[in-house]
Each structure stands twice: as structure tokens, then as C-alpha cells.
XYZ file of C-alpha atoms in Angstrom:
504
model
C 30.882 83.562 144.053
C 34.585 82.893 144.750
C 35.764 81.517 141.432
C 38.153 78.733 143.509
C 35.272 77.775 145.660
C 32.797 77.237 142.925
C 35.795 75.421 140.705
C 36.814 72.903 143.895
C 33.054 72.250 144.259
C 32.282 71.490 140.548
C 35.609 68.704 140.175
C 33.981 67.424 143.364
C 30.670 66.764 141.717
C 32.124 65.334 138.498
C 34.287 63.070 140.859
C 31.575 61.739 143.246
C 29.101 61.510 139.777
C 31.999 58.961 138.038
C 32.656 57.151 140.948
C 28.844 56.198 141.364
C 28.614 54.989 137.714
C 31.732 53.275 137.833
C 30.857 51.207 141.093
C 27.934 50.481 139.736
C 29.658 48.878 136.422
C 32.405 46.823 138.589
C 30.011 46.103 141.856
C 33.267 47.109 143.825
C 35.885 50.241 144.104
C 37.651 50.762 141.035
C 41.258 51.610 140.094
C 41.982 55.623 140.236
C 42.615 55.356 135.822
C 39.656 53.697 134.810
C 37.717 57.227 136.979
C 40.131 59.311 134.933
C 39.619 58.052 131.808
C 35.511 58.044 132.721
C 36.424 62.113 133.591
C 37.468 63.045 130.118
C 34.968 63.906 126.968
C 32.505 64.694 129.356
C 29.833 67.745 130.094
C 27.824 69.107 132.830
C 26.357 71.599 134.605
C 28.006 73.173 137.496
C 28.196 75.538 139.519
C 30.581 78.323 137.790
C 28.770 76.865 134.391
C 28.300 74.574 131.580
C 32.186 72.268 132.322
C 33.517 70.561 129.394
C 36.348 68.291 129.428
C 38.024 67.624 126.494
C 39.772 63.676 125.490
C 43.061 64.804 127.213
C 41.067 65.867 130.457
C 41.420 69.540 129.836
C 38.719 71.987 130.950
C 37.388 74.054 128.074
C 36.031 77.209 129.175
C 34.690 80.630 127.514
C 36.426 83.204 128.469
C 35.144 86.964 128.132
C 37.462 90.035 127.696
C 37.164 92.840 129.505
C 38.101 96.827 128.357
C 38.652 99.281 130.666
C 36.201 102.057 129.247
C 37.072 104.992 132.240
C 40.153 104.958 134.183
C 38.428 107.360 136.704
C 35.887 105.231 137.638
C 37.274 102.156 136.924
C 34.245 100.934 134.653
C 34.613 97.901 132.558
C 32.904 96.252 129.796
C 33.024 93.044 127.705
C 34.492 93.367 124.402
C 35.207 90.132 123.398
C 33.517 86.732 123.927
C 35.613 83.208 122.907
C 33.892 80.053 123.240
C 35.592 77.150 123.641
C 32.937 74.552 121.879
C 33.192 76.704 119.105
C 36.544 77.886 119.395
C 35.535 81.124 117.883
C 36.091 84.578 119.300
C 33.231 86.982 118.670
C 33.372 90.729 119.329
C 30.228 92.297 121.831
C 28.315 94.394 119.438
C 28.750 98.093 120.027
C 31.559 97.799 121.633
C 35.490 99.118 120.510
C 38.226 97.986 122.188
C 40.845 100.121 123.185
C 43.975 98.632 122.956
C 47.232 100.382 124.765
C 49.160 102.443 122.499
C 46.625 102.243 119.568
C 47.688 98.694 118.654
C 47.052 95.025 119.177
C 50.341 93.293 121.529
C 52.122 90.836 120.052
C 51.548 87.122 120.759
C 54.689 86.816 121.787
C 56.599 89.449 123.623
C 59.631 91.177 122.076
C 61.581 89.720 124.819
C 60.089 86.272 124.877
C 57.991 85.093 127.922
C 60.935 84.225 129.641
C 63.255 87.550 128.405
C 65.680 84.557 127.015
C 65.820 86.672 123.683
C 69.676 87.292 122.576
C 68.781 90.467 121.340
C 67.293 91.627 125.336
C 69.920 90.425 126.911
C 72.149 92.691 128.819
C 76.302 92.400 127.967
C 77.935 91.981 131.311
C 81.667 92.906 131.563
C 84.122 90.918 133.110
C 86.525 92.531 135.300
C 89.423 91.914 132.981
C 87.155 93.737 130.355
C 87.047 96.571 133.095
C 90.413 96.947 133.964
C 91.718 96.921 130.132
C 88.957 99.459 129.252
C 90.471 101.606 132.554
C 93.832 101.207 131.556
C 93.475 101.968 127.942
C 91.409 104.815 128.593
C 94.354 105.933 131.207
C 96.885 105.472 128.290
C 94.656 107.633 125.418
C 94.281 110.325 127.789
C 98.357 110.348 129.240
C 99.462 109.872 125.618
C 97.262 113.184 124.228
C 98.031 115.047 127.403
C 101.812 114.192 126.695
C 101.374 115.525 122.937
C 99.431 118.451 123.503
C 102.152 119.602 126.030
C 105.027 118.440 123.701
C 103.608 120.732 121.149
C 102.503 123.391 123.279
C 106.646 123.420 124.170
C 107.307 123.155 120.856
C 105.586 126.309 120.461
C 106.736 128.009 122.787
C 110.618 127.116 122.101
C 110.081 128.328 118.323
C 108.180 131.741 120.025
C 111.290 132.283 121.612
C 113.881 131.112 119.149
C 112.779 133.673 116.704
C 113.941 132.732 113.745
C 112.507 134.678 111.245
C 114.387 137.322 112.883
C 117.435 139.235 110.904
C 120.380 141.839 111.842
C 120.507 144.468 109.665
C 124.327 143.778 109.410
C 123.133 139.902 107.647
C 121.725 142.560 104.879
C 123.971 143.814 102.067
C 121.986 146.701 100.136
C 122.726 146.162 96.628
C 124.506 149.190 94.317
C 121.947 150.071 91.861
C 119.524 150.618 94.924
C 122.022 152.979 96.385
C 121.978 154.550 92.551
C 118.156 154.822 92.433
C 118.301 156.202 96.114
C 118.979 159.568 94.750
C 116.660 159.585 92.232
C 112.310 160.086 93.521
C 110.986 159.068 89.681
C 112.071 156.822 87.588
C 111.087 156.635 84.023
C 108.944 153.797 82.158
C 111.229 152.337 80.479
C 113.804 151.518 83.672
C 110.689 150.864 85.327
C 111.175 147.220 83.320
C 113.944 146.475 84.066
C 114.937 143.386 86.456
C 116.080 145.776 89.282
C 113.075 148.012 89.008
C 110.573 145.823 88.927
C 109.673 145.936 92.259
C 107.639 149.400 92.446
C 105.147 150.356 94.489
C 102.381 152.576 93.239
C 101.851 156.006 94.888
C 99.763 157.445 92.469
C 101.741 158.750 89.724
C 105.043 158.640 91.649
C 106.612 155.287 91.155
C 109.327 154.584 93.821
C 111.880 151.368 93.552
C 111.321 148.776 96.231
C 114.897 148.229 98.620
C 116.399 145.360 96.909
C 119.650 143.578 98.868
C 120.805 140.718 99.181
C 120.782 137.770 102.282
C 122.861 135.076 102.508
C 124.205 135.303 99.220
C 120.935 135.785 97.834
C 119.002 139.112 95.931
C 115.706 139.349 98.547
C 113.263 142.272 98.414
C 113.358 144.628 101.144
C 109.825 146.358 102.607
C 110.488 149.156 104.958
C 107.631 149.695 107.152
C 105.894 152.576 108.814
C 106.768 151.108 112.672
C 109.475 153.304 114.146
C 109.383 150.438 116.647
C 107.422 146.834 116.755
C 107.063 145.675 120.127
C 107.588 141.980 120.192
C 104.047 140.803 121.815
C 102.511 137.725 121.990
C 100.418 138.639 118.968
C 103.376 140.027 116.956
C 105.471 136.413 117.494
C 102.103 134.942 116.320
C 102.070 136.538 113.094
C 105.683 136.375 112.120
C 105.724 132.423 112.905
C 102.418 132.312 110.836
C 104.244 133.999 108.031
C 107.280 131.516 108.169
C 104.449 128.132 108.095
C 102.579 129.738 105.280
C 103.932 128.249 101.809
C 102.558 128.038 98.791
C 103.629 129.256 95.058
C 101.445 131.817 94.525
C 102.860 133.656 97.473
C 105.850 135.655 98.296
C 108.035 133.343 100.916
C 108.976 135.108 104.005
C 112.217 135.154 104.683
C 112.589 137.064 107.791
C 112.229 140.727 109.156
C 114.300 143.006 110.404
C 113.381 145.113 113.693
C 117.041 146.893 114.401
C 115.927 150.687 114.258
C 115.591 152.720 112.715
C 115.990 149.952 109.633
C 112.332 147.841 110.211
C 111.610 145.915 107.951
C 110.388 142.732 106.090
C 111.843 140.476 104.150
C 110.454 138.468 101.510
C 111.320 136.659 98.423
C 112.646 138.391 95.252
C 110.727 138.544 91.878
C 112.736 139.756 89.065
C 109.761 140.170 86.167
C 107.735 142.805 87.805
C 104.589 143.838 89.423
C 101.662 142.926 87.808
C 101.171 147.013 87.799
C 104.424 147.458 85.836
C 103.251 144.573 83.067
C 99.836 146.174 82.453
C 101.469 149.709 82.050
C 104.272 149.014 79.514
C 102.954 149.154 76.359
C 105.929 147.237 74.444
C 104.722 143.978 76.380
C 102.094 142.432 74.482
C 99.582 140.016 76.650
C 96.844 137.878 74.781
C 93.989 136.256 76.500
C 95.659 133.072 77.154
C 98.310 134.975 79.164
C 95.902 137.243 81.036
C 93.968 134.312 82.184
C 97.078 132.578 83.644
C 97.910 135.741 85.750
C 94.567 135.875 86.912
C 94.500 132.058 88.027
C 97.456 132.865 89.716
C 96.080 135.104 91.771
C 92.936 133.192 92.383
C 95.023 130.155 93.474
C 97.019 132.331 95.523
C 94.290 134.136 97.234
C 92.069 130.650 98.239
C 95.172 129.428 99.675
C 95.474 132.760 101.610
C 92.134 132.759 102.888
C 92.192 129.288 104.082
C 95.322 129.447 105.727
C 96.035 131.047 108.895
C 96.608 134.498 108.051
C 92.695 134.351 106.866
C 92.717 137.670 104.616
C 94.923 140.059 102.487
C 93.641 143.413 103.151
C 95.926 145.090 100.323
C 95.365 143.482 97.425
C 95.812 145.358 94.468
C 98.147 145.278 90.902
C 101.567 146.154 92.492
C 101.515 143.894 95.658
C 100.995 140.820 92.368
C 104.779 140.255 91.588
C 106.592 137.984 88.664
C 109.063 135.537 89.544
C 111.667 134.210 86.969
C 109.093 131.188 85.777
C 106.415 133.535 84.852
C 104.192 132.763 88.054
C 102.617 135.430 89.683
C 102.712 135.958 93.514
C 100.801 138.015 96.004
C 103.223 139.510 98.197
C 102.457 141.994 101.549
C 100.076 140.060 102.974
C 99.529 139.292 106.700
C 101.736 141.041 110.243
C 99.499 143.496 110.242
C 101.543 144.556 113.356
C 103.832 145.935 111.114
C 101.895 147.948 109.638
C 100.003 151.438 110.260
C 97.906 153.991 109.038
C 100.159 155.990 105.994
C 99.946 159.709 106.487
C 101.327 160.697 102.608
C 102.012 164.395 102.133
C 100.540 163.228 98.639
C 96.728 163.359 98.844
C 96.716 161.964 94.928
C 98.882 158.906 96.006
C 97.082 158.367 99.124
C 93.925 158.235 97.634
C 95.394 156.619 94.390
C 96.345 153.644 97.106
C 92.067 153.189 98.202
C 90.846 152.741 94.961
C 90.990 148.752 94.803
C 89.498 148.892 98.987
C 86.004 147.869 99.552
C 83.325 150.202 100.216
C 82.445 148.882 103.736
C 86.116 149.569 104.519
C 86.458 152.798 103.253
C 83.366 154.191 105.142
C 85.200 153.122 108.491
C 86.748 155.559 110.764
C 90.064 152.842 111.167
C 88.979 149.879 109.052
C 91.185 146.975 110.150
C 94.948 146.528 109.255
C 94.297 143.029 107.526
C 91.300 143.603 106.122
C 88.099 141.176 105.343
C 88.181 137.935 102.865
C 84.917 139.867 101.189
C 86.678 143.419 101.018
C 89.729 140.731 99.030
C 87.093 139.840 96.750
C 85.793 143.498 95.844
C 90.075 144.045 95.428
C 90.071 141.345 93.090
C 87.415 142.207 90.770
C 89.186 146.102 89.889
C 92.212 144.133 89.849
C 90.416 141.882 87.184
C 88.801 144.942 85.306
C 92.287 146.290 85.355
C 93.761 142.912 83.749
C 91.011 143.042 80.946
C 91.118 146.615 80.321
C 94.684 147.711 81.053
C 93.712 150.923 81.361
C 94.905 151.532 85.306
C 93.035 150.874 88.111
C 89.472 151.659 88.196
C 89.153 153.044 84.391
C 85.905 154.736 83.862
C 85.934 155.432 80.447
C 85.000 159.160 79.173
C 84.462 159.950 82.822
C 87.383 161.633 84.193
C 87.944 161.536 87.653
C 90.799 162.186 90.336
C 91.405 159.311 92.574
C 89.799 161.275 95.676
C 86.270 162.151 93.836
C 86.092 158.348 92.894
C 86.925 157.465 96.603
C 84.466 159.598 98.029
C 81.366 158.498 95.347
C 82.571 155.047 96.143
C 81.785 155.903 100.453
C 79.119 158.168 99.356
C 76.966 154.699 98.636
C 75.558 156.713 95.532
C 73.065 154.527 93.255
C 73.422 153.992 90.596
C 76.587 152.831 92.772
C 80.064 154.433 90.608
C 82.039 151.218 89.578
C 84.520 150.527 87.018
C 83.174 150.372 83.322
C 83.130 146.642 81.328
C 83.448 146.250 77.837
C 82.644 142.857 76.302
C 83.806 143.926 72.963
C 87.013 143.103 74.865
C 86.544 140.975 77.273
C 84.181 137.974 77.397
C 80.451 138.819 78.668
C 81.074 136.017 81.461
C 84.210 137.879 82.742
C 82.161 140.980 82.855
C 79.338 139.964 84.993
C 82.214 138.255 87.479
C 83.804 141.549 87.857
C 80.476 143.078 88.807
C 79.793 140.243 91.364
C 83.130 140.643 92.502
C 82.679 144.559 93.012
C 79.020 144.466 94.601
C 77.461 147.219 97.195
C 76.348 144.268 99.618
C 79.601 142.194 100.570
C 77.630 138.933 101.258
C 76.498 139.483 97.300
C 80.173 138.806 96.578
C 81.038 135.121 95.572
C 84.382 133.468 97.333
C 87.983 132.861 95.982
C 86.650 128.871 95.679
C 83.727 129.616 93.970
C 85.635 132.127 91.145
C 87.674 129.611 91.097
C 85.604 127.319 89.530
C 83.855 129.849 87.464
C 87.209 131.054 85.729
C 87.676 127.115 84.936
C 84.839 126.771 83.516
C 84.541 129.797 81.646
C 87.894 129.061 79.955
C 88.793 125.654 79.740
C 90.981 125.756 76.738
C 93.666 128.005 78.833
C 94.300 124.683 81.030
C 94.513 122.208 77.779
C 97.936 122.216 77.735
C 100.246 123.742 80.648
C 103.283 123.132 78.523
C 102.025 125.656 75.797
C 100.748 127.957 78.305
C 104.415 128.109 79.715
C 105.938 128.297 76.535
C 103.764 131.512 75.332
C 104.526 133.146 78.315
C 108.449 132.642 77.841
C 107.914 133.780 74.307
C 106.339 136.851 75.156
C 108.958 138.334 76.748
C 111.729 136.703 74.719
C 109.726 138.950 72.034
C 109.760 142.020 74.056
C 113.530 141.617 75.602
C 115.607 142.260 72.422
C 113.882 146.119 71.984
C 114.222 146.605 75.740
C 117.640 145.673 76.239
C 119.708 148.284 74.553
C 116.977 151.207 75.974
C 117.205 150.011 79.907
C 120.854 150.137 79.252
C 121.351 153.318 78.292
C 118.999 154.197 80.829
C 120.904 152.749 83.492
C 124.148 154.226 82.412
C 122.208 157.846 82.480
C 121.052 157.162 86.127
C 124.651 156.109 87.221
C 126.165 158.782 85.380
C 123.921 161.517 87.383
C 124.810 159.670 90.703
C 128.417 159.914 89.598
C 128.039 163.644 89.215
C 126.122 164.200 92.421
């Protein structure tokens, strides 16, 4: 039965029913509120039902609910039954309702019936809203277009402005190194003096670096291998990198010279020494306090290094760790590894003397790369280290006497037990022993970072840090200690060397 039909004829019947019994009451028609009112709290039969109007002539009705049990079919069945006279609502036995998306709705949408909630609403933008977010958006991108090609010109002007770039004829080569040019050794005790101090080690054969002087000032002169460096893209690169890259624990580039056959670089000038040359001369006298400063210094120098630009060192060993006048040490010959190349030394001692601080996984490569790894810098660091505590040389090994060549090849050899320097915590701290062997482990990703020796050296000796003041002032008196019996011997050394120069 058609639910409107059925509904039209059942307030037809309940109409003509109180009409009759109110015409009957007034003997005449009566007015249309007085059947209203008789329409209200009232029940009957009908058609679509029992029809029960309530006192505000509302129609309460039971309503049944219906779940859809198979979408395929389409079947339905009654789940819930409300009834109005009872205004309960009573579940169908048997039955489970399955709700959409496991859960009963809300009684009152998220949105509201009417989607008048604040939080639905949609944010419309005016067109002055547009047209500022246009033109601001046309501004950000002109204004970082305009930097990025300001700088990018910028670059480009100090690329070809070159001004880490100096004439050999700027360079005055100081007398004593025209002295010491005659000589190939030099003897220990010169070896300390403030002139000699920057030596390279070649094994047993300690040459004096070129010393001059720039612009007034004493600089350090590094000839390098490069008959000729071709001025590249790369190569400009690497020499502006060198000129940004500041910090204390680092030689400052000055400049370099490429007028051949005289190329070379020029970096800053530290009179105390190479670490090398501090560790070997037995009249200077180091506690722990002191050793520990160097080797911060180098620590500090070496994070700064590997988070700069240049990335890695590649070299790193006792004589490229230099002295300046305040007692602060400095790794020098780092980075433009387009200045360098391979070293073919007549000298198979020095040349092998020169490997003994590289990293395994470098060594075993047919051309390991010129700047080396952060990783292989670590390995460096830790015979560098053993070398500190020990100062016995580089890569001591106790009663076990071997050239530099059979400990290069057992190093590339990969032999296990693998052949490493020797620790002895009767003189160094157990602590500092196991960081060397980190430091110096098979498996480079075994290795910990600069940053996180770093923190280990901190902690491991806290009292070094206490006071910087006393730190500073035991260095200074240290070699005030040590100056007074050197003077009078690097004297008459001197006078020896000129007097042999004289006579040549």
C-alpha cells in the first residue's frame, strides 16, 4: 500500500469521525478549532495502523530500522523496533546491526545539519588577498634569484681575481735557508732551533723546510712536486677554499706561488717546531698535562677540518703538527690536493718511513686518493697518539724490530692478529690505550669520529681543562726550562754551519 495514500485516507477518517461527534454536540457546523482541539490525544485504527495523536496534535508512530544484510542482493532485515507509546527502542532478537565503518554516527553531524560549523567552513580569499599573495610571492622569488646571481658573480669575480696568488719576486728567501741549502742533514740539536723547526720527515734524513719572508713577514715555504699546476676550475676551487678556511688549529694560507720552476705554497710560519721535532729531543721534557693539550689541539683542529670544506687531511702525521709562538699546535698541509702528486723518493726507507701513519684501506690501493678519507684521518691520528704517549717514533713496536717497508707491507698484508703499534698503560692511561686501538682498527667504519674523540678525551681528562691559565703557563715554563741549555749549543751550531758555507 502506498504509504501517502493510506496516510491521506486515515486523516480523512479521523476528520469525518470528529466532525460527526462534534455536530452532534452543537446541533450545527462548528468552528475549524474546536475539530482541532477534538483531533488531538486521540487513537484509532487505520489503515497504515494503530494512529496516535499526541496533546500538541503530533502523530506518534513506531518506526522499524532496517540493515542492509547483502549488498548483492539487496536483502534487508529489521534490526531495531521503537515504539512511540512506549518510547522505547528494542533491538529484533538475533539480529546485529552493521553499522558503516564499524561505529554508531553521531547525532549530530560533524558539520552540523546545515554545514554552518566554523570549523567546515571553507576560507575564501578576496582578490586583494590574491594579488598580495601574487605579488609577494613575485618579490621572494626576484629577490633570491637576484642573490643567488649576486653571489654566483661574486664567485666568479674572486675565481678570477686570484688572490691567493704570489710572484716569486714578492718572496725574499731568508739567509740561514740559503746556509742550510748546502747542507742534506742537519744535526739534533739545530734541528731545535727556531729556523729549523720546520722539518719534514723522510725517514732518517731530516731536511729544513724553505723559510722566507712576504710582505715583511717570516712565512713557510712548501715546494711541491707539480712542475706545472694548470689553473682549472677545480684547482681555483681549492685554493679559494684554502683562503675561507680559518681556524687556530690550522696553518693560515697565505698564498701560492705557480711561477716555474719555483711552485709552491705558502702558509703561515711556526717558530716552535713540528710536533715530530718535540717528541724526538730528549732535553724537552713533556708531562701529561702538556701531552694532552697537544693532542686537543689536534683534535680541535682536525673536527674543524673535517667539517669544513676541504672535508679530509689525507697526510696527517707528527711533522705536518707545527708550534706557533703561543704554544698551540697546528695542522698544516692539508687540502689542494692539485698540488700535489705521487713522490717517487730514490729513498725506499723514507718513502716507506712517510706510509706508516696511512690507513690500511689506503695503502692496499693501486693510487689511493690525493686527499685522503676522514676515516683513513682517524687511523693517522691514533699512531700519531701512540707516538705522543710513547715518544718512541712513529709506530714503535717494542722488542720487535722492523724496517718501515716490512711494517708497511704486514700492515696491506691484512695479517691477523692484525700488526699495530704496541700500548703500554704503565705509561699511559688504560682509557687512552683502548682509544688508540679504536682509532687504528682493521674495519674503518669501527673507527669513532674527530667529534666523538673529542668528547672522549674530555671526559677522560677533565682536570687538563680546570684551568687554561695554568695549562698556558706550564707550557711557557717548559721551554723557558729547556731554552737556557739550548741556547749556547744551537749557537755554536749555527756558527759551525755558516762557517762551512763560508768555506764552500
Amino acid at each position: 500500500m502506498n504509504i501517502i495514500a493510506g496516510g491521506f485516507y486515515d486523516g480523512l477518517m479521523l476528520y469525518i469521525q470528529v466532525l460527526n461527534e462534534t455536530m452532534m454536540m452543537s446541533k450545527g457546523r462548528p468552528p475549524g478549532s474546536i475539530i482541532t482541539k477534538k483531533m488531538w490525544n486521540r487513537t484509532f485504527h487505520g489503515v497504515t495502523g494503530m494512529v496516535h495523536l499526541d496533546e500538541n496534535g503530533d502523530r506518534e508512530i513506531d518506526f522499524a530500522l532496517w540493515d542492509l544484510v547483502d549488498t548483492n542482493s539487496s536483502t534487508y532485515q529489521i534490526a531495531l523496533v521503537y515504539s512511540s507509546s512506549e518510547e522505547k527502542l528494542t533491538a529484533v532478537p538475533g539480529t546485529v546491526l552493521n553499522w558503516l565503518g564499524g561505529q554508531v554516527p553521531h547525532d549530530v553531524p560533524n558539520c552540523g545539519f546545515k554545514n554552518d560549523n566554523p570549523i567546515c567552513r571553507t576560507k575564501t580569499i578576496t582578490i586583494h588577498q590574491m594579488a598580495f599573495t601574487v605579488i609577494f610571492f613575485i618579490l621572494t622569488m626576484a629577490l633570491t634569484t637576484a642573490v643567488f646571481i649576486y653571489r654566483r658573480m661574486k664567485l666568479e669575480k674572486e675565481l678570477v681575481a686570484q688572490l691567493w696568488r704570489i710572484s716569486w719576486e714578492d718572496i725574499q728567501i731568508s739567509n740561514l735557508d740559503k746556509v742550510l741549502h748546502s747542507s742534506s742533514r742537519i744535526t739534533l740539536s739545530l734541528r731545535g732551533s727556531n729556523f729549523g723547526s720546520l722539518l719534514t720527515g723522510d725517514g732518517n734524513l731530516r731536511v729544513f723546510a724553505k723559510t722566507g719572508y712576504y710582505k715583511g713577514n717570516i712565512v713557510a715555504i712548501k715546494y711541491t712536486n707539480c712542475k706545472r699546476i694548470e689553473l682549472n676550475r677545480k684547482a681555483l676551487f681549492e685554493l679559494k677554499h684554502m683562503r675561507d678556511v680559518q681556524n687556530e688549529h690550522l696553518t693560515r694560507f697565505i698564498g701560492a706561488c705557480i711561477d716555474p720552476p719555483n711552485v709552491c705554497i705558502i702558509t703561515e710560519y711556526c717558530p716552535r717546531g713540528s710536533l715530530q721535532d718535540i717528541l724526538e729531543n730528549d732535553s724537552i721534557t713533556l708531562d701529561w698535562m702538556f701531552k694532552y693539550s697537544l693532542i686537543n689541539d689536534i683534535v680541535k683542529g682536525m673536527v674543524f677540518l673535517h667539517n669544513s670544506v676541504i672535508l679530509s687531511h689525507g697526510k696527517l702525521k707528527s711533522s705536518n703538527c707545527v708550534v706557533d709562538k703561543r704554544f698551540v699546535l697546528k695542522i698544516t698541509d692539508y687540502g689542494l690536493s692539485s698540488f700535489r702528486s705521487e713522490t717517487n723518493s730514490s729513498d725506499a726507507h723514507a718513502y716507506y718511513a712517510q706510509r706508516l701513519c696511512m690507513a690500511p684501506e689506503l695503502l692496499r690501493l693501486e693510487s689511493p686518493p690525493l686527499q685522503g678519507t676522514q676515516k683513513g684521518d682517524v687511523y693517522s691520528f691514533g699512531i700519531i697518539l701512540q707516538e705522543v704517549a710513547l715518544r718512541r717514533g712513529a709506530f714503535y713496536l717494542g722488542g720487535n724490530l722492523l724496517s718501515p717497508k716490512e711494517v708497511v707491507d704486514r700492515v696491506i698484508l691484512g695479517e691477523w692478529p692484525c700488526l699495530r703499534p704496541v700500548v703500554d698503560p704503565q705509561i699511559h692511561s688504560p682509557e687512552l690505550g683502548q682509544l688508540m686501538q679504536r682509532c687504528w682498527a682493521e674495519e674503518p667504519t669501527e673507527r669513532p669520529d674527530f667529534n666523538h674523540i673529542h668528547l672522549l678525551l674530555r671526559k677522560h681528562n677533565k682536570e687538563s681543562r680546570s684551568n687554561i691559565l695554568d695549562n698556558l703557563l706550564s707550557r711557557m715554563e717548559q721551554y723557558a726550562n729547556n731554552l737556557e741549555e739550548l741556547v749556547e749549543e744551537r749557537t755554536e751550531a749555527y756558527n759551525e754551519e755558516k762557517r762551512k758555507a763560508e768555506a764552500l
